[in-house]
């Protein structure tokens, strides 16, 4: 199970906004790039002002907005005839760039292990790469959990919110990062197994 499973319901909530954007001439690629630039801007601000806990409160807000924009760009592409090879590349690369921009600055926060942050970010990149490589070998794009993009966002968003509200970093934050890293490693294995299992099925 993963938070990705609730995506259809989330998309239904956003469909009116998606239709309004399409009518206004906004393209799927513009939304994708906007989500990436928002993540980079927030991550840069956190990196510069990491000694001020309140700045971390921007992270969960940005993650929620980014999740909405990611859902909207997909609907614009599929439901409004905006699918393209460039859009597919921007979608995958934008997610990885956004994750790095938003999560890497956590390693600068006092009390948070930069080693755990780095390991988690690297594993996150590998999990997304595994999902994409599944397509290259002939399977479908894999979104298996237990630590997909949305789950990762929830974990980091929760840590950022608690830190932003004044809870001192320490054992609890590093334990959360360790859990995210372990579950992300399990996600890599699950996506690889699922892709290979898909290829082994008759037909």
Tab-separated table of C-alpha atoms in Angstrom:
chain	number	residue	atom	x	y	z
A	1	UNK	CA	0.000	0.000	0.000
A	2	UNK	CA	1.117	3.558	-0.737
A	3	UNK	CA	-0.422	7.033	-0.725
A	4	UNK	CA	-0.240	6.810	-4.531
A	5	UNK	CA	-3.359	4.641	-4.292
A	6	UNK	CA	-5.487	7.667	-3.340
A	7	UNK	CA	-4.352	9.606	-6.419
A	8	UNK	CA	-7.627	9.080	-8.378
A	9	UNK	CA	-9.678	10.654	-5.566
A	10	UNK	CA	-7.186	13.523	-5.310
A	11	UNK	CA	-7.410	14.086	-9.051
A	12	UNK	CA	-11.199	14.295	-8.898
A	13	UNK	CA	-10.915	17.153	-6.422
A	14	UNK	CA	-8.528	18.985	-8.738
A	15	UNK	CA	-10.375	18.360	-12.009
A	16	UNK	CA	-12.293	21.694	-11.985
A	17	UNK	CA	-9.040	23.626	-11.479
A	18	UNK	CA	-7.425	21.550	-14.206
A	19	UNK	CA	-10.215	22.431	-16.638
A	20	UNK	CA	-9.885	26.122	-15.796
A	21	UNK	CA	-6.131	26.031	-16.439
A	22	UNK	CA	-6.637	24.268	-19.758
A	23	UNK	CA	-9.193	26.896	-20.795
A	24	UNK	CA	-6.712	29.618	-19.855
A	25	UNK	CA	-4.113	28.101	-22.176
A	26	UNK	CA	-1.817	26.727	-19.481
A	27	UNK	CA	0.084	23.658	-20.698
A	28	UNK	CA	1.033	20.511	-18.846
A	29	UNK	CA	4.737	21.224	-19.343
A	30	UNK	CA	4.358	24.692	-17.849
A	31	UNK	CA	2.764	23.194	-14.738
A	32	UNK	CA	5.542	20.586	-14.480
A	33	UNK	CA	8.249	23.225	-14.735
A	34	UNK	CA	6.398	25.440	-12.262
A	35	UNK	CA	6.307	22.646	-9.680
A	36	UNK	CA	10.032	22.056	-10.114
A	37	UNK	CA	10.913	25.759	-9.812
A	38	UNK	CA	8.767	26.043	-6.674
A	39	UNK	CA	10.636	23.125	-5.109
A	40	UNK	CA	14.025	24.573	-6.036
A	41	UNK	CA	13.071	27.981	-4.610
A	42	UNK	CA	11.852	26.482	-1.331
A	43	UNK	CA	14.884	24.202	-1.002
A	44	UNK	CA	17.238	27.103	-1.671
A	45	UNK	CA	15.541	29.211	0.998
A	46	UNK	CA	15.769	26.372	3.530
A	47	UNK	CA	19.460	25.889	2.703
A	48	UNK	CA	20.198	29.590	3.151
A	49	UNK	CA	18.151	30.051	6.324
A	50	UNK	CA	18.357	26.570	7.837
A	51	UNK	CA	19.185	28.010	11.270
A	52	UNK	CA	15.669	29.473	11.449
A	53	UNK	CA	13.269	26.579	12.238
A	54	UNK	CA	10.173	28.468	11.062
A	55	UNK	CA	11.434	28.431	7.455
A	56	UNK	CA	10.954	24.659	7.461
A	57	UNK	CA	7.190	25.203	7.654
A	58	UNK	CA	7.388	26.121	3.964
A	59	UNK	CA	8.379	22.545	3.115
A	60	UNK	CA	5.054	20.768	3.874
A	61	UNK	CA	3.158	23.592	2.146
A	62	UNK	CA	5.381	23.293	-0.927
A	63	UNK	CA	5.044	19.506	-0.921
A	64	UNK	CA	1.243	19.770	-0.870
A	65	UNK	CA	1.206	22.323	-3.688
A	66	UNK	CA	3.707	20.252	-5.649
A	67	UNK	CA	1.546	17.147	-5.234
A	68	UNK	CA	-1.437	19.062	-6.583
A	69	UNK	CA	0.565	20.428	-9.526
A	70	UNK	CA	1.899	16.959	-10.328
A	71	UNK	CA	-1.641	15.612	-10.443
A	72	UNK	CA	-2.813	18.524	-12.585
A	73	UNK	CA	-0.012	18.206	-15.140
A	74	UNK	CA	-0.882	14.558	-15.615
A	75	UNK	CA	-4.557	15.324	-16.131
A	76	UNK	CA	-3.753	18.145	-18.549
A	77	UNK	CA	-1.596	15.751	-20.556
A	78	UNK	CA	-4.049	12.850	-20.636
A	79	UNK	CA	-7.432	14.572	-20.665
A	80	UNK	CA	-6.635	17.668	-22.722
A	81	UNK	CA	-4.412	16.224	-25.446
A	82	UNK	CA	-1.095	17.574	-24.167
A	83	UNK	CA	0.908	14.356	-23.960
A	84	UNK	CA	4.388	14.562	-25.455
A	85	UNK	CA	7.807	12.929	-25.222
A	86	UNK	CA	9.186	16.146	-23.740
A	87	UNK	CA	6.432	16.129	-21.135
A	88	UNK	CA	7.294	12.571	-20.114
A	89	UNK	CA	10.948	13.471	-19.671
A	90	UNK	CA	10.145	16.661	-17.762
A	91	UNK	CA	7.789	14.758	-15.483
A	92	UNK	CA	10.361	12.150	-14.457
A	93	UNK	CA	13.352	14.503	-14.267
A	94	UNK	CA	11.329	17.194	-12.513
A	95	UNK	CA	10.374	14.808	-9.718
A	96	UNK	CA	13.979	13.826	-9.081
A	97	UNK	CA	15.253	17.420	-9.192
A	98	UNK	CA	12.444	18.526	-6.870
A	99	UNK	CA	13.191	15.758	-4.378
A	100	UNK	CA	16.871	16.672	-4.272
A	101	UNK	CA	16.118	20.393	-3.931
A	102	UNK	CA	13.632	19.910	-1.091
A	103	UNK	CA	15.233	17.103	0.892
A	104	UNK	CA	19.003	17.677	0.662
A	105	UNK	CA	18.880	20.906	2.759
A	106	UNK	CA	17.658	18.849	5.736
A	107	UNK	CA	21.277	17.753	6.111
A	108	UNK	CA	22.162	21.327	7.117
A	109	UNK	CA	19.719	21.410	10.040
A	110	UNK	CA	21.416	21.071	13.420
A	111	UNK	CA	20.824	17.633	14.926
A	112	UNK	CA	19.840	15.998	11.635
A	113	UNK	CA	22.318	13.456	10.272
A	114	UNK	CA	23.616	14.588	6.860
A	115	UNK	CA	24.636	10.982	6.181
A	116	UNK	CA	21.061	9.755	6.652
A	117	UNK	CA	19.696	12.610	4.550
A	118	UNK	CA	22.156	11.831	1.747
A	119	UNK	CA	21.403	8.116	1.898
A	120	UNK	CA	17.662	8.771	1.792
A	121	UNK	CA	17.940	11.136	-1.171
A	122	UNK	CA	20.143	8.701	-3.114
A	123	UNK	CA	17.762	5.816	-2.404
A	124	UNK	CA	14.840	7.990	-3.481
A	125	UNK	CA	16.538	8.673	-6.810
A	126	UNK	CA	17.238	4.967	-7.268
A	127	UNK	CA	13.627	4.056	-6.513
A	128	UNK	CA	12.359	6.426	-9.193
A	129	UNK	CA	15.009	5.166	-11.604
A	130	UNK	CA	13.864	1.603	-10.942
A	131	UNK	CA	10.296	2.575	-11.780
A	132	UNK	CA	11.413	4.135	-15.079
A	133	UNK	CA	13.843	1.345	-15.993
A	134	UNK	CA	10.891	-1.055	-15.763
A	135	UNK	CA	9.540	0.604	-18.914
A	136	UNK	CA	12.902	0.234	-20.645
A	137	UNK	CA	12.887	-3.535	-20.118
A	138	UNK	CA	9.330	-3.868	-21.398
A	139	UNK	CA	7.200	-3.655	-18.258
A	140	UNK	CA	4.911	-0.817	-17.138
A	141	UNK	CA	6.084	2.194	-15.134
A	142	UNK	CA	6.225	0.881	-11.581
A	143	UNK	CA	4.825	2.867	-8.645
A	144	UNK	CA	4.978	0.100	-6.035
A	145	UNK	CA	5.491	1.023	-2.368
A	146	UNK	CA	5.883	1.055	0.497
A	147	UNK	CA	7.768	4.381	0.126
A	148	UNK	CA	6.698	6.035	-3.093
A	149	UNK	CA	6.963	9.723	-3.967
A	150	UNK	CA	3.834	10.695	-2.023
A	151	UNK	CA	4.813	8.652	1.039
A	152	UNK	CA	8.270	10.224	0.986
A	153	UNK	CA	6.720	13.673	0.789
A	154	UNK	CA	4.500	12.886	3.770
A	155	UNK	CA	7.494	11.715	5.819
A	156	UNK	CA	9.688	14.706	5.057
A	157	UNK	CA	6.745	17.068	5.387
A	158	UNK	CA	5.978	15.744	8.861
A	159	UNK	CA	9.607	16.078	9.952
A	160	UNK	CA	9.762	19.630	8.556
A	161	UNK	CA	6.519	20.617	10.279
A	162	UNK	CA	7.659	19.338	13.682
A	163	UNK	CA	11.035	21.041	13.326
A	164	UNK	CA	9.370	24.222	12.130
A	165	UNK	CA	7.083	24.251	15.164
A	166	UNK	CA	10.127	24.249	17.425
A	167	UNK	CA	10.738	20.588	18.236
A	168	UNK	CA	14.486	20.100	18.494
A	169	UNK	CA	16.012	17.654	16.034
A	170	UNK	CA	17.723	14.620	17.430
A	171	UNK	CA	17.067	10.933	17.756
A	172	UNK	CA	13.444	11.110	16.610
A	173	UNK	CA	14.244	12.923	13.348
A	174	UNK	CA	17.117	10.602	12.505
A	175	UNK	CA	14.971	7.579	13.368
A	176	UNK	CA	12.307	8.840	10.950
A	177	UNK	CA	14.927	9.304	8.236
A	178	UNK	CA	16.245	5.816	8.897
A	179	UNK	CA	12.754	4.362	8.506
A	180	UNK	CA	12.224	6.298	5.273
A	181	UNK	CA	15.569	5.036	3.956
A	182	UNK	CA	14.812	1.409	4.832
A	183	UNK	CA	11.330	1.545	3.303
A	184	UNK	CA	12.744	3.233	0.194
A	185	UNK	CA	15.253	0.401	-0.186
A	186	UNK	CA	12.344	-2.047	0.100
A	187	UNK	CA	10.523	-0.030	-2.557
A	188	UNK	CA	13.428	-0.439	-4.972
A	189	UNK	CA	13.299	-4.210	-4.517
A	190	UNK	CA	9.509	-4.310	-4.840
A	191	UNK	CA	9.547	-2.302	-8.071
A	192	UNK	CA	12.262	-4.475	-9.571
A	193	UNK	CA	10.472	-7.684	-8.593
A	194	UNK	CA	7.118	-6.418	-9.848
A	195	UNK	CA	8.612	-5.420	-13.197
A	196	UNK	CA	10.334	-8.759	-13.649
A	197	UNK	CA	7.218	-10.599	-12.527
A	198	UNK	CA	5.182	-8.665	-15.080
A	199	UNK	CA	7.543	-9.767	-17.850
A	200	UNK	CA	7.252	-13.401	-16.783
A	201	UNK	CA	3.460	-13.442	-17.053
A	202	UNK	CA	2.079	-15.245	-20.135
A	203	UNK	CA	1.067	-12.843	-22.879
